[in-house]
Amino acid sequence: MTSVLVKDLTLKFGAVTVLDNLNIDIPEGEFLVLLGASGCGKSTLLNCIAGLLDPTDGEIHINDRNVTWEEPSGRGIGMVFQSYALYPQMTVEGNLSFGLKNARMPKAEIKERVDRAAEILQIEPLLHRKPAALSGGQRQRVAIGRALVRDVDVFLFDEPLSNLDAKLRADLRVEIKRLHHNLQNTMIYVTHDQVEAMTLADRIAIMKGGIIQQLDSPTEIYNRPRNKYVAGFIGSPEINFFEGRIENGVFATTGERFSLEGYEFQNNGHEGSAWLGIRPEHIVSGDAAKDLPVSARVTIDIVEPMGSDTLAWATLAGVPLRIRMDGQAAVSSGDEIHIGFDPSRASLFDKTSEERV
Amino acid sequence: MSAPSKTDSAKRPVRLLRNLNAKIASIPMVATALVVFIGCTTWTVVHSFTSSKLLPKLDFVGWEQYDRLWGTRRWLVSIENLAWYGVCSMVLTLLIGFILAALLDRKVRFENTFRTILLYPFALSFIVTGLVWQWILNPDFGVQQVVRDWGWESFTFDPLYNPDIVIFGILIAGIWQGSGLIMVIMLAGLRGIDEDIWKAARVDGIPTWKTYVVVIIPMMRPVFVTALVLIASGIVKVYDLVVAQTSGGPGIASEVPAKYVYDKMFASQNLAQGFAASTMMLVSVIIILIPWAYLEFGGKKRG
Amino acid sequence: MDNAITPRGPKPRRRLSRANIMLYGTLIVVAMYYALPLYVMVVTSLKGMPEIRLGNVFSPPVEITFQPWVKAWSEACTGINCDGLSRGFWNSVQILIPSVFLSIVIASINGYALANWRFKGADVFFTILILGAFIPYQVMLYPIVIILREMGLYGSLWGLVLVHTVFGMPILTLLFRNYFTAIPEELFKAARVDGAGFWGIYFRIMLPMSLPIFVVAMILQVTGIWNDFLFGVIYTRPEIYPMTVQLNNIVNSVQGVKEYNVNMAATLLTGLVPLIIYFASGKLFVRGIAAGAVKG
């Protein structure tokens, strides 16, 4: 069953088109992440779904009800904000119950719901404190609690972890995942952090310029990016790109020819100018590389050891090449090594349309 | 939460009713903007081209009121006074305000006490200011008498009784009242400048006074512009101070345009003259505002 | 902290360097100049007339008398009325309270609407409002007389209240708009998701967060309205003239012998309300005028 349906949604501020004819169908219980660089329209889309921005055109349905012009409070959504947005003059309890009081719910039921939310989020000892007396992590729990007490089917998260430090962010990320696992609500989550997106999402929608570039599962997006932008956006360290031509099942670039044996073309027999992308972690180094369909000898320029793994920089076919190696790999700059990759792991994009071929 | 109503809200609501409460709340603002600021101003400008005397009427006489205005000695004196007062007060207030702010910015002890003393005149009305200085400048008991008592028998300082310099007597009071405000604005501007600029200047070995002239003052351009606009728009409105201190005297030596307008409109029943004079005041404000707006918005484009 | 390498050259002397003497000397002289009129007002108002005629404005009183204060408050004459400044004081109070209340209520709601509920055209009116603050009042004086007369408010206390509300609106609206704009927008969004409406958010969320700015606005309005002369003299009748107008009429009246001590007592009395507010509010006053002066 469809939980949230975005139909032909367009939003313009004057002459600027912020959202361009978007269509998303989110099934019940799905965790959807809207991912993109700042200014891509992801937060705008979330605000439209929440009813905080009026769309220029199109419709929004929540639980099979057209809510395009419904007030935010009448849409059956709960929302968590980046800056927590807790009401500073109210206690935690006041924050949690504010929405319920506005809906004129009986006192007993308000208490019951607040207590249950506090229990789930383990914030019972904080109920009578003011937000100023809470830590960042506690504040964000309260903010999640405020969405929780509303007992709604759809949760909206607007970069909820961006204001937290790295460790807390990792902790709360797991907690949000657990929450989704237990509650099985539909969740729409906006972030610019690809780790959050990959770890949390059932499906990721990558946005750029008000358009969804790709809407797929995390593995699909990682392995089979639909266009060059998505390939470059997902993955850290960034994917390596080579510019060249596809000729007779071979990718020809400056001074090198890569075999494309095993690559799954979208439609057979593509020829012409193209980009080839290969992720640093898919490049094999050492003797094992010799047996791969594509292999070459390169000289290491710079090595960046990161503990768990090591990033080595070399030059291949005239472009800088990132190679991700094991953290224990004994390489240093100036070393000459064998590298290679399996073409089925690579991605090919048309030169002009930048679409996957 | 009450269960969401099952009705679809698919229809785009009527534009006028969207944000209705905000629109209702803005009625006073809209009314003020349209009726008072635009409506009343237009009304006055239009009626300045009539021959209205005791009551406003719409019998247009072209530029006659303006011809008469610029042929009236009292108006010319008013303009001349305003020019002197304006130029002097602008230069002196800016200078004094900046110097005082720079002094206070030198990490002075008791800064708050000094600031409190320098700013209190701004809390007082022009009427109070005018009356106090009228008393201090009184030739029989005030400054002049004090100096004579010290033994300088021929000392003369009676600006309020000397038609040639009366406007400077008013200027003394005006600067006393207003320079504290400019000091506070300048001080805020100085405080807004990055500490590191000072450190860099010290590392480069630039003397303090030179740092002010070469680095700090150019950086404070927007603050100076704001201060200038503030002083200028205050100057055009000068009225209470003159009424309290000299009532325009001796004779007509300290008349100002705002007083001319008031007298024509409410004392001598020559409405259209008053309208024409006030329109001239409006024109002069516009002349001040246009370069400012140009600087503000032009500056933003460059930035 | 001990340092192996000691700085070369003599240690600069702190306190009494020549630069510091100049700095503090200048500041003290300037401060004395600025304080002088207040001092003159106080000493003159405490002297008897014979003493004034013999001395000068700066000499301290030999024999302190409060008679001038009593006379200024309850006996000084304006025209045929001889009931002193007290009448003007109470008139000013009656004008002040509704004007301050009304102008702040209207401007705060207005600023809130502009900051959080932007609707089409709002910015146009706001721009007109701000530009309007620069129009010389003289241009609008007479048409307002006509409007007030049509409303039956000309010469009345409420007419003046209305005028103060209108002319206080640009600066106050700007003040509140800037303050509310600085409150994170997500707070406002959260409240909307929680089902609070225009008034709910204003009263339950914004108002409790904005007490400082209300105090600033109050200081601004109390001093501004108390010190007004022009509107008072034009839009009210002599019986309800505010204190400034009555003061001017007392001091600058041409009849009778000039009683300088009574005049200064009256002047000081009129200046007392804004002075008390100024000295009591300290930093907030500065914040108020800075907010009014430097546009946000």
PDB file of C-alpha atoms in Angstrom, chain A residues 82-300:
ATOM      1  CA  GLN A  82      18.209  19.792  12.168  1.00  0.00           C
ATOM      2  CA  SER A  83      18.324  22.498  14.847  1.00  0.00           C
ATOM      3  CA  TYR A  84      16.000  20.370  17.029  1.00  0.00           C
ATOM      4  CA  ALA A  85      13.571  23.325  17.121  1.00  0.00           C
ATOM      5  CA  LEU A  86      12.557  22.679  20.706  1.00  0.00           C
ATOM      6  CA  TYR A  87      10.411  25.382  22.296  1.00  0.00           C
ATOM      7  CA  PRO A  88      12.939  26.937  24.685  1.00  0.00           C
ATOM      8  CA  GLN A  89      10.470  28.179  27.283  1.00  0.00           C
ATOM      9  CA  MET A  90       8.697  24.821  27.713  1.00  0.00           C
ATOM     10  CA  THR A  91       9.909  21.764  29.596  1.00  0.00           C
ATOM     11  CA  VAL A  92      10.573  18.531  27.738  1.00  0.00           C
ATOM     12  CA  GLU A  93       7.112  17.388  28.726  1.00  0.00           C
ATOM     13  CA  GLY A  94       5.649  20.653  27.454  1.00  0.00           C
ATOM     14  CA  ASN A  95       7.480  20.219  24.178  1.00  0.00           C
ATOM     15  CA  LEU A  96       6.170  16.705  23.730  1.00  0.00           C
ATOM     16  CA  SER A  97       2.592  17.580  24.593  1.00  0.00           C
ATOM     17  CA  PHE A  98       2.292  20.919  22.767  1.00  0.00           C
ATOM     18  CA  GLY A  99       0.908  19.370  19.582  1.00  0.00           C
ATOM     19  CA  LEU A 100      -1.472  17.112  21.451  1.00  0.00           C
ATOM     20  CA  LYS A 101      -2.800  20.041  23.488  1.00  0.00           C
ATOM     21  CA  ASN A 102      -3.360  21.981  20.280  1.00  0.00           C
ATOM     22  CA  ALA A 103      -5.420  19.027  19.047  1.00  0.00           C
ATOM     23  CA  ARG A 104      -7.461  19.203  22.291  1.00  0.00           C
ATOM     24  CA  MET A 105      -6.697  15.655  23.324  1.00  0.00           C
ATOM     25  CA  PRO A 106      -7.864  14.537  26.788  1.00  0.00           C
ATOM     26  CA  LYS A 107      -5.209  14.998  29.481  1.00  0.00           C
ATOM     27  CA  ALA A 108      -5.021  11.335  30.419  1.00  0.00           C
ATOM     28  CA  GLU A 109      -4.246  10.299  26.889  1.00  0.00           C
ATOM     29  CA  ILE A 110      -1.618  13.005  26.496  1.00  0.00           C
ATOM     30  CA  LYS A 111       0.131  11.719  29.582  1.00  0.00           C
ATOM     31  CA  GLU A 112      -0.030   8.155  28.378  1.00  0.00           C
ATOM     32  CA  ARG A 113       1.495   9.031  25.017  1.00  0.00           C
ATOM     33  CA  VAL A 114       4.199  11.266  26.465  1.00  0.00           C
ATOM     34  CA  ASP A 115       5.180   8.565  28.916  1.00  0.00           C
ATOM     35  CA  ARG A 116       5.339   5.931  26.219  1.00  0.00           C
ATOM     36  CA  ALA A 117       7.470   8.102  23.938  1.00  0.00           C
ATOM     37  CA  ALA A 118       9.760   8.981  26.829  1.00  0.00           C
ATOM     38  CA  GLU A 119      10.150   5.311  27.587  1.00  0.00           C
ATOM     39  CA  ILE A 120      10.983   4.366  24.002  1.00  0.00           C
ATOM     40  CA  LEU A 121      13.597   7.129  23.783  1.00  0.00           C
ATOM     41  CA  GLN A 122      14.809   6.736  27.367  1.00  0.00           C
ATOM     42  CA  ILE A 123      14.280  10.377  28.245  1.00  0.00           C
ATOM     43  CA  GLU A 124      12.019   9.858  31.286  1.00  0.00           C
ATOM     44  CA  PRO A 125      14.464  11.525  33.725  1.00  0.00           C
ATOM     45  CA  LEU A 126      14.540  14.619  31.523  1.00  0.00           C
ATOM     46  CA  LEU A 127      10.809  15.287  31.326  1.00  0.00           C
ATOM     47  CA  HIS A 128      10.817  18.278  33.660  1.00  0.00           C
ATOM     48  CA  ARG A 129      13.920  19.963  32.308  1.00  0.00           C
ATOM     49  CA  LYS A 130      14.091  22.857  29.886  1.00  0.00           C
ATOM     50  CA  PRO A 131      15.843  22.276  26.533  1.00  0.00           C
ATOM     51  CA  ALA A 132      18.695  24.600  27.529  1.00  0.00           C
ATOM     52  CA  ALA A 133      19.663  22.069  30.221  1.00  0.00           C
ATOM     53  CA  LEU A 134      19.988  19.192  27.740  1.00  0.00           C
ATOM     54  CA  SER A 135      22.912  17.997  25.657  1.00  0.00           C
ATOM     55  CA  GLY A 136      22.737  17.945  21.867  1.00  0.00           C
ATOM     56  CA  GLY A 137      21.958  14.237  21.751  1.00  0.00           C
ATOM     57  CA  GLN A 138      19.258  14.558  24.404  1.00  0.00           C
ATOM     58  CA  ARG A 139      17.689  17.460  22.556  1.00  0.00           C
ATOM     59  CA  GLN A 140      17.497  15.460  19.376  1.00  0.00           C
ATOM     60  CA  ARG A 141      15.864  12.579  21.244  1.00  0.00           C
ATOM     61  CA  VAL A 142      13.238  14.970  22.552  1.00  0.00           C
ATOM     62  CA  ALA A 143      12.735  16.272  19.029  1.00  0.00           C
ATOM     63  CA  ILE A 144      12.184  12.714  17.826  1.00  0.00           C
ATOM     64  CA  GLY A 145       9.849  12.173  20.755  1.00  0.00           C
ATOM     65  CA  ARG A 146       7.781  15.125  19.648  1.00  0.00           C
ATOM     66  CA  ALA A 147       7.158  13.328  16.369  1.00  0.00           C
ATOM     67  CA  LEU A 148       6.612  10.037  18.162  1.00  0.00           C
ATOM     68  CA  VAL A 149       3.790  11.195  20.459  1.00  0.00           C
ATOM     69  CA  ARG A 150       1.731  12.273  17.481  1.00  0.00           C
ATOM     70  CA  ASP A 151       1.285   8.587  16.684  1.00  0.00           C
ATOM     71  CA  VAL A 152       1.447   9.210  12.956  1.00  0.00           C
ATOM     72  CA  ASP A 153       2.240   6.930  10.062  1.00  0.00           C
ATOM     73  CA  VAL A 154       4.823   9.135   8.376  1.00  0.00           C
ATOM     74  CA  PHE A 155       7.963  10.562   9.960  1.00  0.00           C
ATOM     75  CA  LEU A 156       9.909  13.339   8.269  1.00  0.00           C
ATOM     76  CA  PHE A 157      13.528  13.965   9.212  1.00  0.00           C
ATOM     77  CA  ASP A 158      15.298  17.120   8.004  1.00  0.00           C
ATOM     78  CA  GLU A 159      19.044  16.480   8.458  1.00  0.00           C
ATOM     79  CA  PRO A 160      18.450  15.501  12.076  1.00  0.00           C
ATOM     80  CA  LEU A 161      22.038  14.512  12.853  1.00  0.00           C
ATOM     81  CA  SER A 162      23.953  17.292  11.125  1.00  0.00           C
ATOM     82  CA  ASN A 163      24.349  19.407  14.263  1.00  0.00           C
ATOM     83  CA  LEU A 164      25.816  16.567  16.326  1.00  0.00           C
ATOM     84  CA  ASP A 165      29.448  15.579  16.654  1.00  0.00           C
ATOM     85  CA  ALA A 166      30.742  12.523  14.827  1.00  0.00           C
ATOM     86  CA  LYS A 167      30.448   9.972  17.630  1.00  0.00           C
ATOM     87  CA  LEU A 168      26.975  11.030  18.723  1.00  0.00           C
ATOM     88  CA  ARG A 169      25.888  11.031  15.128  1.00  0.00           C
ATOM     89  CA  ALA A 170      26.888   7.396  14.731  1.00  0.00           C
ATOM     90  CA  ASP A 171      25.072   6.432  17.948  1.00  0.00           C
ATOM     91  CA  LEU A 172      21.835   8.192  17.054  1.00  0.00           C
ATOM     92  CA  ARG A 173      21.980   6.833  13.531  1.00  0.00           C
ATOM     93  CA  VAL A 174      21.779   3.314  14.875  1.00  0.00           C
ATOM     94  CA  GLU A 175      19.015   4.379  17.192  1.00  0.00           C
ATOM     95  CA  ILE A 176      16.947   5.807  14.373  1.00  0.00           C
ATOM     96  CA  LYS A 177      17.442   2.575  12.460  1.00  0.00           C
ATOM     97  CA  ARG A 178      16.297   0.594  15.488  1.00  0.00           C
ATOM     98  CA  LEU A 179      13.323   2.886  15.885  1.00  0.00           C
ATOM     99  CA  HIS A 180      12.302   2.252  12.305  1.00  0.00           C
ATOM    100  CA  HIS A 181      12.793  -1.457  12.796  1.00  0.00           C
ATOM    101  CA  ASN A 182      10.496  -1.469  15.833  1.00  0.00           C
ATOM    102  CA  LEU A 183       7.822   0.953  14.676  1.00  0.00           C
ATOM    103  CA  GLN A 184       7.733   0.060  10.968  1.00  0.00           C
ATOM    104  CA  ASN A 185       6.531   3.549  10.072  1.00  0.00           C
ATOM    105  CA  THR A 186       7.178   5.249   6.783  1.00  0.00           C
ATOM    106  CA  MET A 187      10.168   7.514   7.182  1.00  0.00           C
ATOM    107  CA  ILE A 188      11.469  10.165   4.827  1.00  0.00           C
ATOM    108  CA  TYR A 189      14.928  11.330   5.746  1.00  0.00           C
ATOM    109  CA  VAL A 190      16.862  14.224   4.234  1.00  0.00           C
ATOM    110  CA  THR A 191      20.636  14.260   4.471  1.00  0.00           C
ATOM    111  CA  HIS A 192      23.766  15.278   2.626  1.00  0.00           C
ATOM    112  CA  ASP A 193      25.764  12.544   4.337  1.00  0.00           C
ATOM    113  CA  GLN A 194      26.126   9.475   2.131  1.00  0.00           C
ATOM    114  CA  VAL A 195      27.050   7.232   5.047  1.00  0.00           C
ATOM    115  CA  GLU A 196      23.741   8.045   6.740  1.00  0.00           C
ATOM    116  CA  ALA A 197      21.967   7.446   3.479  1.00  0.00           C
ATOM    117  CA  MET A 198      23.634   4.105   2.762  1.00  0.00           C
ATOM    118  CA  THR A 199      23.214   2.762   6.281  1.00  0.00           C
ATOM    119  CA  LEU A 200      19.634   3.835   6.925  1.00  0.00           C
ATOM    120  CA  ALA A 201      17.819   3.688   3.649  1.00  0.00           C
ATOM    121  CA  ASP A 202      15.619   1.070   2.069  1.00  0.00           C
ATOM    122  CA  ARG A 203      15.770   3.278  -0.981  1.00  0.00           C
ATOM    123  CA  ILE A 204      17.781   6.419  -1.730  1.00  0.00           C
ATOM    124  CA  ALA A 205      16.649   9.241  -3.966  1.00  0.00           C
ATOM    125  CA  ILE A 206      19.627  11.228  -5.181  1.00  0.00           C
ATOM    126  CA  MET A 207      18.631  14.754  -6.130  1.00  0.00           C
ATOM    127  CA  LYS A 208      20.292  17.466  -8.128  1.00  0.00           C
ATOM    128  CA  GLY A 209      18.820  20.684  -9.455  1.00  0.00           C
ATOM    129  CA  GLY A 210      15.308  19.822  -8.318  1.00  0.00           C
ATOM    130  CA  ILE A 211      15.307  16.530 -10.219  1.00  0.00           C
ATOM    131  CA  ILE A 212      15.666  13.009  -8.874  1.00  0.00           C
ATOM    132  CA  GLN A 213      18.751  11.541 -10.516  1.00  0.00           C
ATOM    133  CA  GLN A 214      18.232   8.007  -9.283  1.00  0.00           C
ATOM    134  CA  LEU A 215      15.785   6.324  -6.927  1.00  0.00           C
ATOM    135  CA  ASP A 216      17.018   2.865  -5.966  1.00  0.00           C
ATOM    136  CA  SER A 217      18.263   0.661  -3.169  1.00  0.00           C
ATOM    137  CA  PRO A 218      21.651   1.632  -1.694  1.00  0.00           C
ATOM    138  CA  THR A 219      23.441  -1.346  -3.275  1.00  0.00           C
ATOM    139  CA  GLU A 220      21.979  -0.668  -6.679  1.00  0.00           C
ATOM    140  CA  ILE A 221      22.992   3.004  -6.481  1.00  0.00           C
ATOM    141  CA  TYR A 222      26.466   2.065  -5.369  1.00  0.00           C
ATOM    142  CA  ASN A 223      27.014  -0.666  -7.930  1.00  0.00           C
ATOM    143  CA  ARG A 224      25.022   0.566 -10.869  1.00  0.00           C
ATOM    144  CA  PRO A 225      24.821   4.376 -10.739  1.00  0.00           C
ATOM    145  CA  ARG A 226      22.466   5.549 -13.436  1.00  0.00           C
ATOM    146  CA  ASN A 227      24.516   8.576 -14.466  1.00  0.00           C
ATOM    147  CA  LYS A 228      27.910  10.158 -14.003  1.00  0.00           C
ATOM    148  CA  TYR A 229      26.674  12.576 -11.296  1.00  0.00           C
ATOM    149  CA  VAL A 230      25.390   9.757  -9.095  1.00  0.00           C
ATOM    150  CA  ALA A 231      28.559   7.753  -9.605  1.00  0.00           C
ATOM    151  CA  GLY A 232      30.665  10.717  -8.543  1.00  0.00           C
ATOM    152  CA  PHE A 233      28.418  11.670  -5.627  1.00  0.00           C
ATOM    153  CA  ILE A 234      28.256   8.234  -3.985  1.00  0.00           C
ATOM    154  CA  GLY A 235      31.401   6.616  -2.709  1.00  0.00           C
ATOM    155  CA  SER A 236      34.318   7.878  -0.691  1.00  0.00           C
ATOM    156  CA  PRO A 237      37.049   8.205  -1.794  1.00  0.00           C
ATOM    157  CA  GLU A 238      35.556   9.376  -5.036  1.00  0.00           C
ATOM    158  CA  ILE A 239      35.251   7.164  -8.103  1.00  0.00           C
ATOM    159  CA  ASN A 240      37.989   7.410 -10.801  1.00  0.00           C
ATOM    160  CA  PHE A 241      36.882   8.625 -14.224  1.00  0.00           C
ATOM    161  CA  PHE A 242      38.578   8.067 -17.568  1.00  0.00           C
ATOM    162  CA  GLU A 243      37.555   9.870 -20.724  1.00  0.00           C
ATOM    163  CA  GLY A 244      37.713   7.865 -23.946  1.00  0.00           C
ATOM    164  CA  ARG A 245      35.824   5.928 -26.633  1.00  0.00           C
ATOM    165  CA  ILE A 246      34.084   2.580 -26.707  1.00  0.00           C
ATOM    166  CA  GLU A 247      35.161   0.633 -29.786  1.00  0.00           C
ATOM    167  CA  ASN A 248      34.416  -3.043 -30.404  1.00  0.00           C
ATOM    168  CA  GLY A 249      34.075  -3.958 -26.737  1.00  0.00           C
ATOM    169  CA  VAL A 250      37.185  -2.048 -25.772  1.00  0.00           C
ATOM    170  CA  PHE A 251      37.478   1.281 -23.954  1.00  0.00           C
ATOM    171  CA  ALA A 252      40.225   3.354 -25.558  1.00  0.00           C
ATOM    172  CA  THR A 253      41.706   6.198 -23.568  1.00  0.00           C
ATOM    173  CA  THR A 254      44.950   8.164 -23.773  1.00  0.00           C
ATOM    174  CA  GLY A 255      47.645   5.567 -24.231  1.00  0.00           C
ATOM    175  CA  GLU A 256      45.624   2.718 -22.706  1.00  0.00           C
ATOM    176  CA  ARG A 257      43.010   0.246 -23.926  1.00  0.00           C
ATOM    177  CA  PHE A 258      40.738  -1.349 -21.299  1.00  0.00           C
ATOM    178  CA  SER A 259      38.943  -4.558 -22.172  1.00  0.00           C
ATOM    179  CA  LEU A 260      35.204  -4.409 -21.400  1.00  0.00           C
ATOM    180  CA  GLU A 261      34.817  -8.171 -21.129  1.00  0.00           C
ATOM    181  CA  GLY A 262      31.974  -8.984 -18.734  1.00  0.00           C
ATOM    182  CA  TYR A 263      30.501  -5.464 -18.594  1.00  0.00           C
ATOM    183  CA  GLU A 264      26.694  -5.503 -18.731  1.00  0.00           C
ATOM    184  CA  PHE A 265      25.631  -2.988 -21.347  1.00  0.00           C
ATOM    185  CA  GLN A 266      22.133  -1.526 -21.028  1.00  0.00           C
ATOM    186  CA  ASN A 267      21.654  -2.169 -24.751  1.00  0.00           C
ATOM    187  CA  ASN A 268      24.102  -4.101 -26.844  1.00  0.00           C
ATOM    188  CA  GLY A 269      26.776  -2.675 -29.056  1.00  0.00           C
ATOM    189  CA  HIS A 270      27.219   0.839 -27.701  1.00  0.00           C
ATOM    190  CA  GLU A 271      29.987   2.739 -29.491  1.00  0.00           C
ATOM    191  CA  GLY A 272      31.376   6.249 -29.235  1.00  0.00           C
ATOM    192  CA  SER A 273      32.727   8.772 -26.723  1.00  0.00           C
ATOM    193  CA  ALA A 274      32.208   7.811 -23.100  1.00  0.00           C
ATOM    194  CA  TRP A 275      33.344   8.010 -19.506  1.00  0.00           C
ATOM    195  CA  LEU A 276      34.587   4.982 -17.642  1.00  0.00           C
ATOM    196  CA  GLY A 277      34.281   5.027 -13.885  1.00  0.00           C
ATOM    197  CA  ILE A 278      35.938   2.581 -11.498  1.00  0.00           C
ATOM    198  CA  ARG A 279      35.776   2.858  -7.699  1.00  0.00           C
ATOM    199  CA  PRO A 280      39.111   3.029  -5.802  1.00  0.00           C
ATOM    200  CA  GLU A 281      38.085  -0.015  -3.725  1.00  0.00           C
ATOM    201  CA  HIS A 282      37.483  -2.064  -6.878  1.00  0.00           C
ATOM    202  CA  ILE A 283      41.033  -1.621  -8.087  1.00  0.00           C
ATOM    203  CA  VAL A 284      43.127  -4.652  -7.209  1.00  0.00           C
ATOM    204  CA  SER A 285      46.837  -4.261  -6.677  1.00  0.00           C
ATOM    205  CA  GLY A 286      49.710  -6.711  -6.530  1.00  0.00           C
ATOM    206  CA  ASP A 287      50.111 -10.011  -8.297  1.00  0.00           C
ATOM    207  CA  ALA A 288      46.381 -10.783  -8.257  1.00  0.00           C
ATOM    208  CA  ALA A 289      45.929  -7.869 -10.651  1.00  0.00           C
ATOM    209  CA  LYS A 290      47.888  -9.605 -13.422  1.00  0.00           C
ATOM    210  CA  ASP A 291      45.101 -12.100 -14.123  1.00  0.00           C
ATOM    211  CA  LEU A 292      42.321  -9.501 -14.464  1.00  0.00           C
ATOM    212  CA  PRO A 293      40.989  -8.461 -17.908  1.00  0.00           C
ATOM    213  CA  VAL A 294      42.307  -4.952 -17.294  1.00  0.00           C
ATOM    214  CA  SER A 295      45.739  -4.540 -15.808  1.00  0.00           C
ATOM    215  CA  ALA A 296      48.558  -2.023 -15.865  1.00  0.00           C
ATOM    216  CA  ARG A 297      51.727  -0.942 -14.106  1.00  0.00           C
ATOM    217  CA  VAL A 298      51.655   2.367 -12.272  1.00  0.00           C
ATOM    218  CA  THR A 299      53.981   4.385 -10.069  1.00  0.00           C
ATOM    219  CA  ILE A 300      52.666   5.503  -6.674  1.00  0.00           C
TER     220      ILE A 300
END
